[in-house]
GROMACS .gro file of C-alpha atoms in nm:
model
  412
    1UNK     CA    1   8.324  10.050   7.018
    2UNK     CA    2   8.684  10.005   7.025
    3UNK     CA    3   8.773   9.840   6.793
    4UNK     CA    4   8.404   9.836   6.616
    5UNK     CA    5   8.555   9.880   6.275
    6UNK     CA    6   8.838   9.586   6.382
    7UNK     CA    7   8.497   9.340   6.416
    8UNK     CA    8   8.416   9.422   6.034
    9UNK     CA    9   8.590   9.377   5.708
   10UNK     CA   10   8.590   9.614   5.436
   11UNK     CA   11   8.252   9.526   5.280
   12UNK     CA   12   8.115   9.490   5.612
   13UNK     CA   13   8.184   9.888   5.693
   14UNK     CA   14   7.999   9.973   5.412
   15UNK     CA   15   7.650   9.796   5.463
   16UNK     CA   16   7.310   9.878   5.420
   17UNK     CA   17   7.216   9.825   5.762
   18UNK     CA   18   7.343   9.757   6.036
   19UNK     CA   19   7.240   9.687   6.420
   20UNK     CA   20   7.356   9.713   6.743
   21UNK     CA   21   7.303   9.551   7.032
   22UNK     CA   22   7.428   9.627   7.348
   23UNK     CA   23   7.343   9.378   7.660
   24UNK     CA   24   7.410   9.563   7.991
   25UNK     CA   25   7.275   9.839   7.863
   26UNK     CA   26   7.142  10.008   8.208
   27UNK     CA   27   7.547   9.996   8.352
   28UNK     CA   28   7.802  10.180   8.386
   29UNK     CA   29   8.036  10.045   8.148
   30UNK     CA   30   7.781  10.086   7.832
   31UNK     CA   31   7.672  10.435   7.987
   32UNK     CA   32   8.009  10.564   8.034
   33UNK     CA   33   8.172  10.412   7.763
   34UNK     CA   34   8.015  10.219   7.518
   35UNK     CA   35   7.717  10.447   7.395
   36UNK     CA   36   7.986  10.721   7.368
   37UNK     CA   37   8.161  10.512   7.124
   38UNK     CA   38   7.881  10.464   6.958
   39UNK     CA   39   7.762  10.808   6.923
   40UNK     CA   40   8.131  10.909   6.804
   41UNK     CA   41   8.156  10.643   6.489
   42UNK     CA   42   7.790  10.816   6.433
   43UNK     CA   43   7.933  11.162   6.442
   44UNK     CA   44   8.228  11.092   6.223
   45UNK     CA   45   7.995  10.886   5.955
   46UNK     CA   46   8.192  10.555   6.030
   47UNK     CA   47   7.866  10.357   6.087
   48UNK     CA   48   7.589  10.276   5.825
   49UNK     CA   49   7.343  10.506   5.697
   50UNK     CA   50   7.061  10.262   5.806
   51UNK     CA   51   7.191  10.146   6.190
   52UNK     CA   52   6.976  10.103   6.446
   53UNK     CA   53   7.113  10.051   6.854
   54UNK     CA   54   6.873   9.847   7.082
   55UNK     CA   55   7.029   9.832   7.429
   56UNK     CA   56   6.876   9.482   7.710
   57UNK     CA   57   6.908   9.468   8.064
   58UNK     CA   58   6.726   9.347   8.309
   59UNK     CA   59   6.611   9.734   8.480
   60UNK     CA   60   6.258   9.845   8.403
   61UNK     CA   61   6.337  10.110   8.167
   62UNK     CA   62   6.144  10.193   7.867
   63UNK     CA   63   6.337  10.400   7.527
   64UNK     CA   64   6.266  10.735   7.663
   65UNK     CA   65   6.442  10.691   8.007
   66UNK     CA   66   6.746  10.504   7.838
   67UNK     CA   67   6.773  10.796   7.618
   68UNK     CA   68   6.736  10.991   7.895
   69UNK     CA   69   7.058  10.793   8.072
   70UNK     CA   70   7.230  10.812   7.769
   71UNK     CA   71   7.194  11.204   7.757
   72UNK     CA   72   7.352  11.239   8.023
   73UNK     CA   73   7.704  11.134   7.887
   74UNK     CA   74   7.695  11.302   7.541
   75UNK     CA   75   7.786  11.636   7.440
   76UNK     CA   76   7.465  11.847   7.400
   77UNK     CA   77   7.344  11.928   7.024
   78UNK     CA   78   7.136  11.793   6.736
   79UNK     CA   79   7.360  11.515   6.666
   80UNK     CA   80   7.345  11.368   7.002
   81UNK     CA   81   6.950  11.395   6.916
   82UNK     CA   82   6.988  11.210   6.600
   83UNK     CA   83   7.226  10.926   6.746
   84UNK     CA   84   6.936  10.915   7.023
   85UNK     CA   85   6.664  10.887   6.769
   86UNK     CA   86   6.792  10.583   6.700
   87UNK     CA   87   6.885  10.386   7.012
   88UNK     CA   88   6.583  10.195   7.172
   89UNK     CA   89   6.516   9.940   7.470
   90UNK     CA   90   6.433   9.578   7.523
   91UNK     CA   91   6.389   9.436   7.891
   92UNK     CA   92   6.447   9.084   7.955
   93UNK     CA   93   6.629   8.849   8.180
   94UNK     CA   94   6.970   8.712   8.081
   95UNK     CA   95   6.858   8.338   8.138
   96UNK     CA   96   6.536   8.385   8.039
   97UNK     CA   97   6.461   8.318   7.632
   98UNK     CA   98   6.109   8.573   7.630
   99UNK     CA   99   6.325   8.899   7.662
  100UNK     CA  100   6.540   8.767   7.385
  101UNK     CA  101   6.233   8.701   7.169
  102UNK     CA  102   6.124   9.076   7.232
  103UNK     CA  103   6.454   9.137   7.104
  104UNK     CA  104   6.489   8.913   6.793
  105UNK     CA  105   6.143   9.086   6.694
  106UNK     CA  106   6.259   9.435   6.700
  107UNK     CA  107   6.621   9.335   6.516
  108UNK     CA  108   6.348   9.163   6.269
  109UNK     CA  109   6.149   9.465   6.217
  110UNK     CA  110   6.436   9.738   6.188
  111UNK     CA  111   6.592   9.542   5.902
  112UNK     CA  112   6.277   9.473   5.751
  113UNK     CA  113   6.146   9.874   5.750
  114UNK     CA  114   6.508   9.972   5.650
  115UNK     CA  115   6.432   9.767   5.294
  116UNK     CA  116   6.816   9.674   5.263
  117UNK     CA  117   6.955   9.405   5.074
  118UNK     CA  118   7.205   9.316   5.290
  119UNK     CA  119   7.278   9.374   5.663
  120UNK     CA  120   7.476   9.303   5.998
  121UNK     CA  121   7.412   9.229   6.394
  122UNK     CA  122   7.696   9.338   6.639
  123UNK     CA  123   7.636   9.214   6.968
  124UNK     CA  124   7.833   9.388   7.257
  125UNK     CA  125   7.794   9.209   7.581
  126UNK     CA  126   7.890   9.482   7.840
  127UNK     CA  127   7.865   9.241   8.126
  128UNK     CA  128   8.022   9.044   8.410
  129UNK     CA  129   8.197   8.709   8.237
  130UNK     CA  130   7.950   8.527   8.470
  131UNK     CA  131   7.628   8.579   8.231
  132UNK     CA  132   7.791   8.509   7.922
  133UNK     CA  133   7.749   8.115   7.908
  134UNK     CA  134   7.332   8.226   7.969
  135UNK     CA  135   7.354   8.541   7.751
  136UNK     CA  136   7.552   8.332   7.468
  137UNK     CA  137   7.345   8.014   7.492
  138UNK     CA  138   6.978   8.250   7.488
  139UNK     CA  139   7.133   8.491   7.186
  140UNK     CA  140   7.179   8.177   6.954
  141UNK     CA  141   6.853   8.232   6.775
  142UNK     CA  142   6.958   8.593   6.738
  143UNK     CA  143   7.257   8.548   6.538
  144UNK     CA  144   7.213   8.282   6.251
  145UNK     CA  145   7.379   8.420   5.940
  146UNK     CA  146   7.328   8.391   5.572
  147UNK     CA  147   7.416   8.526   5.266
  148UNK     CA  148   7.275   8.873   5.356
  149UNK     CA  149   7.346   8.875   5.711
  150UNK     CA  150   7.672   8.890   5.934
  151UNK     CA  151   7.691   8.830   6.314
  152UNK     CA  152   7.944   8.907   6.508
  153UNK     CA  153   7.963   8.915   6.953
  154UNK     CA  154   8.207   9.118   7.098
  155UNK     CA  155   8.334   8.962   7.473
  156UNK     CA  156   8.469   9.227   7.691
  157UNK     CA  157   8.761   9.135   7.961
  158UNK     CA  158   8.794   9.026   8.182
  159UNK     CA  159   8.725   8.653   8.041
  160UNK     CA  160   8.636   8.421   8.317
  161UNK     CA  161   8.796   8.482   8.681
  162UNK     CA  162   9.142   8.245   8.650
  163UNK     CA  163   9.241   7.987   8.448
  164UNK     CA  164   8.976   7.715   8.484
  165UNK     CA  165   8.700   7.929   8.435
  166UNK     CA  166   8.877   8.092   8.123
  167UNK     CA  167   8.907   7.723   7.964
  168UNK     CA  168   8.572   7.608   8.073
  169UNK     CA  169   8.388   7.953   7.977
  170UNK     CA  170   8.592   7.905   7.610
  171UNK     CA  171   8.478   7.551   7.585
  172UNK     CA  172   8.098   7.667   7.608
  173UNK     CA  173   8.129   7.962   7.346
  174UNK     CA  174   8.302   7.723   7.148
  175UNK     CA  175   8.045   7.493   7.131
  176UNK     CA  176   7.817   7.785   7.021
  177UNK     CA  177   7.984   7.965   6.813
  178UNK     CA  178   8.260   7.946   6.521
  179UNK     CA  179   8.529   8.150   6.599
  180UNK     CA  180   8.493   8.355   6.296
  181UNK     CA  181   8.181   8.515   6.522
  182UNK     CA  182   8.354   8.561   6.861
  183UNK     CA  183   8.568   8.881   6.917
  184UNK     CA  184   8.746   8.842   7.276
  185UNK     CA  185   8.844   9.231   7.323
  186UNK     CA  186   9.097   9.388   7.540
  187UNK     CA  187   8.972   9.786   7.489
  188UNK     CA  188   9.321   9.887   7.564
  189UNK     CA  189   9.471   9.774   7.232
  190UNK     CA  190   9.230  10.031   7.066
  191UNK     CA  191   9.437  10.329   7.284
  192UNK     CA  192   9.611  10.527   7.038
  193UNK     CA  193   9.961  10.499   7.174
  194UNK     CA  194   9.930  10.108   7.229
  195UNK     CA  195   9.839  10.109   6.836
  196UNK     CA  196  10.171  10.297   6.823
  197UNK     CA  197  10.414  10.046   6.977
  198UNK     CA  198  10.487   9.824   6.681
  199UNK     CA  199  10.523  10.109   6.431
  200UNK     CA  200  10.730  10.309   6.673
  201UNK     CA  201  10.926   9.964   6.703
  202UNK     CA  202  10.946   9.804   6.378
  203UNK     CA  203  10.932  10.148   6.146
  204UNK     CA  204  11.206  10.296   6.319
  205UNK     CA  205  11.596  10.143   6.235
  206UNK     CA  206  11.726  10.353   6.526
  207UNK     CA  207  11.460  10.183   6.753
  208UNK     CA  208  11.529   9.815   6.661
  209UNK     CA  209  11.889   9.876   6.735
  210UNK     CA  210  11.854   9.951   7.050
  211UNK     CA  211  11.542   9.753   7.189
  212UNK     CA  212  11.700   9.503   7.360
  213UNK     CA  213  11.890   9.398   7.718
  214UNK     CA  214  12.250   9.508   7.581
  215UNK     CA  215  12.094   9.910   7.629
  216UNK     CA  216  11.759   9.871   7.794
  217UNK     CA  217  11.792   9.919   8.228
  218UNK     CA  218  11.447   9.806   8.259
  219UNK     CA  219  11.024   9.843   8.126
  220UNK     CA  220  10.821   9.989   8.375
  221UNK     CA  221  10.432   9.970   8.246
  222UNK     CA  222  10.196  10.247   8.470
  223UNK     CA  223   9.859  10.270   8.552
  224UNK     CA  224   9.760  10.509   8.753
  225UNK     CA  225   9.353  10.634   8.822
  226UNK     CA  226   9.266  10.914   9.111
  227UNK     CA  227   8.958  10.778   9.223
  228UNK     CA  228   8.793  10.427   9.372
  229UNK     CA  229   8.554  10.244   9.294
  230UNK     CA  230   8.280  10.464   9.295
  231UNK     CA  231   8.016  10.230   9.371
  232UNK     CA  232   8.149   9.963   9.158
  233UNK     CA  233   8.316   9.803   9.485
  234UNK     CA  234   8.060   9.497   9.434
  235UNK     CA  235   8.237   9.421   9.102
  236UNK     CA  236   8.575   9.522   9.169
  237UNK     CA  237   8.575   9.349   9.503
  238UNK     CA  238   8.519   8.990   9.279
  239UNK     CA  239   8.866   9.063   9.054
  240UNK     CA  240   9.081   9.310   9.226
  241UNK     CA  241   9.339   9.514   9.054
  242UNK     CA  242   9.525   9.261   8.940
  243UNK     CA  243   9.260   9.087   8.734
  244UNK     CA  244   9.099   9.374   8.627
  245UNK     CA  245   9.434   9.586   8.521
  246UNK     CA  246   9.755   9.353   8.552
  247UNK     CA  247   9.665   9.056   8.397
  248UNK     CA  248   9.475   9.216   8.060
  249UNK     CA  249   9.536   9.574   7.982
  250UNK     CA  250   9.951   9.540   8.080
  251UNK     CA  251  10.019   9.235   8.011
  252UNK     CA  252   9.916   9.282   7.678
  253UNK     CA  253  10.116   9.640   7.674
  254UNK     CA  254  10.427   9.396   7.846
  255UNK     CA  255  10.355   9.162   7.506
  256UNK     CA  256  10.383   9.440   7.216
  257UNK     CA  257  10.645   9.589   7.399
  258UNK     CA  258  10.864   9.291   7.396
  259UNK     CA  259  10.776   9.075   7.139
  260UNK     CA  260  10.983   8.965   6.820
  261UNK     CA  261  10.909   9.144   6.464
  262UNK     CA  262  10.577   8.931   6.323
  263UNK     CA  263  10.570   8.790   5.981
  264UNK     CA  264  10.310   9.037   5.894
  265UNK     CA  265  10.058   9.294   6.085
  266UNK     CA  266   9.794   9.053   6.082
  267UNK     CA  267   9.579   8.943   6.355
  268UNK     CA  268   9.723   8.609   6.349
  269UNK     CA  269  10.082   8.686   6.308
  270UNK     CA  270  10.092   8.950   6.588
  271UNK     CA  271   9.914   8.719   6.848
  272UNK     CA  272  10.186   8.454   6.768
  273UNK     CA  273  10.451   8.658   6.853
  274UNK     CA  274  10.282   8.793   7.169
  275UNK     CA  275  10.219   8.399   7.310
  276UNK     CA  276  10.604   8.357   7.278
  277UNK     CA  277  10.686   8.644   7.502
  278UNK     CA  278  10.438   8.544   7.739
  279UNK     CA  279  10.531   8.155   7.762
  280UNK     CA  280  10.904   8.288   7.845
  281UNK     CA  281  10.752   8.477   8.116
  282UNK     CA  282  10.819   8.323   8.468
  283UNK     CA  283  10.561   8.298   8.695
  284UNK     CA  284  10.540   8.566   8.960
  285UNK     CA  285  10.682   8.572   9.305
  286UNK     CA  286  10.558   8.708   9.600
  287UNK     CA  287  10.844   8.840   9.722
  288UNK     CA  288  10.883   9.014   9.368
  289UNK     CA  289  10.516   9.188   9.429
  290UNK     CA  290  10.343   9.466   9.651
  291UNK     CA  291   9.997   9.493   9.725
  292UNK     CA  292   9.794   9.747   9.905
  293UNK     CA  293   9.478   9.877  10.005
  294UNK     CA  294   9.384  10.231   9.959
  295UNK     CA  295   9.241  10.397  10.300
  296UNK     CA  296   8.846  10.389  10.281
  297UNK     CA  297   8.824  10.104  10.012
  298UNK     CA  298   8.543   9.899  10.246
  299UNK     CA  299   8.370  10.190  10.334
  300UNK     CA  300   8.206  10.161  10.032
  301UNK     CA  301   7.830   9.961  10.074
  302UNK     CA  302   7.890   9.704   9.829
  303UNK     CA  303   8.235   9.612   9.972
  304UNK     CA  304   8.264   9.340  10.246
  305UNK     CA  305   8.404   9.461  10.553
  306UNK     CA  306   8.661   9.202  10.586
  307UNK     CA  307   8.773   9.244  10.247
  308UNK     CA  308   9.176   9.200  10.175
  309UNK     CA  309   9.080   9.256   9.794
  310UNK     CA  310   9.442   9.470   9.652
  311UNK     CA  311   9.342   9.776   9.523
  312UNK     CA  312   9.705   9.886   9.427
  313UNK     CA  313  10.014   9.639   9.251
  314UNK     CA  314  10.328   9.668   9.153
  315UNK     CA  315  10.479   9.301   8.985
  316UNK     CA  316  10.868   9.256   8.860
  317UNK     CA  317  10.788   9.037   8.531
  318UNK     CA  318  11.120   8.840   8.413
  319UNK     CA  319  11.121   8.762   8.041
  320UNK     CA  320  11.393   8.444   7.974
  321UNK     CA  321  11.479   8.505   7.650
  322UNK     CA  322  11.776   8.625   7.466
  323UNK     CA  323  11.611   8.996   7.380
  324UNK     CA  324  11.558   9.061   7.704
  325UNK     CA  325  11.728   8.832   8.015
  326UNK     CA  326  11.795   9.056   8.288
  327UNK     CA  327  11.605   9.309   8.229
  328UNK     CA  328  11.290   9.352   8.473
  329UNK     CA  329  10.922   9.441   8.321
  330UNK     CA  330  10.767   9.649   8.629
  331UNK     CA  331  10.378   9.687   8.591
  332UNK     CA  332  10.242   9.861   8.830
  333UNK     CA  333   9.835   9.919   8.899
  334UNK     CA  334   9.641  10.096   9.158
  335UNK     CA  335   9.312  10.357   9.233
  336UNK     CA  336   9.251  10.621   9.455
  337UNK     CA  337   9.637  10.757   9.355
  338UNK     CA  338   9.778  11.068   9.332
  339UNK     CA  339   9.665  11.156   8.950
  340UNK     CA  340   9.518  10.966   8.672
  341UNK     CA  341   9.784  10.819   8.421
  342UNK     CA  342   9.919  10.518   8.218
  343UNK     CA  343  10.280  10.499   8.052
  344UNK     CA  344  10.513  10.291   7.939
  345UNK     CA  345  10.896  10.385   8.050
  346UNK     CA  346  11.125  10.269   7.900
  347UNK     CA  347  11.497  10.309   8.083
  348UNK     CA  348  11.837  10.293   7.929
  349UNK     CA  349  12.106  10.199   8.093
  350UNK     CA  350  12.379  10.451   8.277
  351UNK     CA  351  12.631  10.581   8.038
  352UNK     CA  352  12.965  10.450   8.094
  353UNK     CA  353  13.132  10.781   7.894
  354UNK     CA  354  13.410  10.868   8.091
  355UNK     CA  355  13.411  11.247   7.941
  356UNK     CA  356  13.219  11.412   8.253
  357UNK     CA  357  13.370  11.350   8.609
  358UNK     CA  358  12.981  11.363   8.768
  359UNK     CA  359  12.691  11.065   8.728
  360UNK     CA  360  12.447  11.200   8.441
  361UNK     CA  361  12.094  11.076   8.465
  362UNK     CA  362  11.956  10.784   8.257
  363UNK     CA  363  11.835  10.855   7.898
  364UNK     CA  364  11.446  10.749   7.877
  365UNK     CA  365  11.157  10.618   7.630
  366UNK     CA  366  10.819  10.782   7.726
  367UNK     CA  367  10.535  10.668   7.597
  368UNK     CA  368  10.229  10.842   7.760
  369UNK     CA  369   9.912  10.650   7.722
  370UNK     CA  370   9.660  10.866   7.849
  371UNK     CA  371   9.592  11.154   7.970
  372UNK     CA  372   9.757  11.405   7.732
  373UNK     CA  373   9.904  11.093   7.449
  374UNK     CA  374  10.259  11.181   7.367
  375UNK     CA  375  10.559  10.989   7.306
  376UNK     CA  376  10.958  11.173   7.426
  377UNK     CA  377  11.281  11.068   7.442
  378UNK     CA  378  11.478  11.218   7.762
  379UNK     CA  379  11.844  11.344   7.655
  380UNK     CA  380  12.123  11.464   7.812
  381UNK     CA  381  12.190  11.845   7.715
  382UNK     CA  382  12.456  12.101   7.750
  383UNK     CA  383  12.267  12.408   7.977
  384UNK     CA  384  12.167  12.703   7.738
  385UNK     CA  385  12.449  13.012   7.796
  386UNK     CA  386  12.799  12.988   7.946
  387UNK     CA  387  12.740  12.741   8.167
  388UNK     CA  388  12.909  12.398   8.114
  389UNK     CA  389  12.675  12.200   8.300
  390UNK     CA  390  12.435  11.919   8.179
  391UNK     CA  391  12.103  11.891   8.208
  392UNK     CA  392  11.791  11.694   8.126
  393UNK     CA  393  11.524  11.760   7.811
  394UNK     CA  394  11.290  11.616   7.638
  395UNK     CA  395  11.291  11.529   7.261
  396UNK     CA  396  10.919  11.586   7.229
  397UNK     CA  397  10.570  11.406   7.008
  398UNK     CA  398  10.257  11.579   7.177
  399UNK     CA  399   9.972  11.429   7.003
  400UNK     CA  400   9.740  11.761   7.126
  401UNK     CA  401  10.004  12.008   6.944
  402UNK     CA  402  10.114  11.815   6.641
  403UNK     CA  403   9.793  11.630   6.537
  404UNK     CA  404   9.606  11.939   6.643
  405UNK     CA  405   9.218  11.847   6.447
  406UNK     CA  406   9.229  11.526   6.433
  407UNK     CA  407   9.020  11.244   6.583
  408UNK     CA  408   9.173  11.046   6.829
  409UNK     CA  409   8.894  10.799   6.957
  410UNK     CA  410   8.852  10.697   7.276
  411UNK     CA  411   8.947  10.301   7.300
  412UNK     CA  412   8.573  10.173   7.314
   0.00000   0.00000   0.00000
């Protein structure tokens, strides 16, 4: 889980037992991605010796066929058979308290067999921010701590649908739960390269001298995916691209990229300086925005035929602040495109030598997200040979040929 390790402290890593649950647990998000997760913190002996993962949902399904589903998605071999061994099912309803009795019973009965002095309960909702006042409010009983026992629930994005449902959504888990149980995720912020940012920033002299609008052209944040919604129209159709991408996964990219150096790397300190960057952002206008529809979008079943939902954005974000006035921040979303990619690109402004008597392209910052992570600097070379001409090239990090071995999660 993306940031599974994040949810724990130190001790916490290291328990006796541990449990996870995952509600959704017949959907594509927790098939695709957060069972995978899972299965690599098993594989790289990051989760306890004694863990046990129970998926809910609502579909009929009994341990076998979730297995089964699960499968599916993991790399063939006796360690996918071992994580398997222990992952089991629980059906229930979300606003129903019986299925969540079922459930209490078998988290009960793991920790008990596993004899363990001390264990914890992760609880990943992988669901729509619609169930989570019923899922929260029915899970109660489920997570009451004590001197042996951690909770923890871990809220995916997108939280709530705009700003009153955010506030009101916060006001009920509030009401439930101390903070010091509620993890509100972004997945992105566990991609390698957006881990990067502030180190690449702040642990680099040459960097901070030149992050700001006095050498910086403009930001432009990517995110690019080849295919639709591939029967996820139902879902998609309710946020759109630019809840779903825009307003989680790059504004929070926008934030790290142009925030001030935090007291500290702390959890606390970093968020601080990412709320000032986004209360000098102004609002949005539409004539500073383009949205489109990809061909064939409602052709999909679960899509209404009448639906104007944007499946492709592109937003010019102004920052007023003294780093960075004048300088746009372009973030720009969209499926069904061309390739599958997300950067961040960062561009310099024109050089105003006088040497040369032609226009030389712009120096850039590339930061490549995903696919492929890698992180260049585009300079302006003399050609190779006699020639006297200038040309492009990159200064290059490829994370496949320098960290060649190493584990690079995937965000979940």
């Amino acid at each position: 889980v993306a940031s599974c390790m994040d949810v724990m402290s130190a001790d916490e890593t290291h328990l006796d037992s541990l449990v996870v649950v995952v509600l959704g647990a017949s959907g594509d998000l927790a098939c695709k991605k957060t069972f995978p997760a899972l299965y690599e913190l098993h594989r790289h002996g990051l989760l306890s010796k004694q863990f046990h993962v129970i998926g809910y949902a609502r579909s009929p399904l009994d341990d076998e066929q979730l297995r089964s589903k699960v499968r599916d998605t993991l790399p063939s071999g006796s360690r996918t058979e071992d994580f398997l061994d222990w992952l089991s099912y629980v059906q229930g309803q979300y606003d129903e308290a019986e299925g969540y009795k079922r459930l209490l019973k078998k988290v009960e009965k793991f920790e008990e067999e596993s004899g363990c002095e001390r264990c914890g309960r992760l609880f990943y909702l992988a669901l729509p921010p619609s169930v989570y006042p019923d899922v929260c409010t029915q899970l109660k009983p489920c997570t009451v701590e004590n001197d042996r026992r951690w909770c923890r629930l871990v809220i995916e994005k997108p939280f709530g649908r705009n700003l009153e449902s955010s506030e009101e959504l916060a006001d009920t888990l509030g009401k439930l739960y101390p903070e010091s149980q509620l993890y509100r995720i972004d997945h992105y912020l566990g991609k390698e390269i957006v881990q990067n940012l502030s180190v690449l920033r702040f642990g680099n002299t040459f960097m901070s001298a030149m992050w700001n609008r006095h050498l910086i052209n403009n930001v432009q944040i990517t995110f690019k995916e080849p295919f639709g919604t591939e029967g996820r129209g139902g879902y998609f159709d309710e946020f759109g691209i630019v809840r779903d991408i825009i307003q989680n996964h790059l504004l929070q990219v926008l934030a790290l990229v142009a925030m001030e150096p935090p007291v500290s790397t702390s959890g606390d300190d970093v968020r601080d300086e990412k709320v000032k960057v986004l209360r000098c952002l102004e609002p949005v206008k539409p004539e500073d925005c383009v949205l489109g529809q990809y061909d064939g979008y409602r052709d999909d079943p679960t899509v209404p035929d009448d639906s104007k939902c944007p499946t492709f954005a592109s937003c010019a974000f102004k920052i007023h602040n003294e780093r960075w006035e004048g300088v746009p921040f372009i973030l720009k979303a969209g499926k069904a495109l061309n390739e599958r990619k997300a950067e961040v690109r960062i561009q310099f402004n024109d050089s105003k030598s006088s040497v040369f008597d032609y226009h030389l392209p712009r120096n850039e910052l590339v930061m490549r997200i995903q696919p492929d992570e890698g992180i260049w600097m585009k300079t302006n070379v003399k050609e190779p040979g006699l020639s006297t001409s200038i040309v492009q090239s990159e200064l290059d990090l490829s994370y496949v040929d320098r960290y060649n071995g190493f584990f690079i999660s995937d965000a979940y």
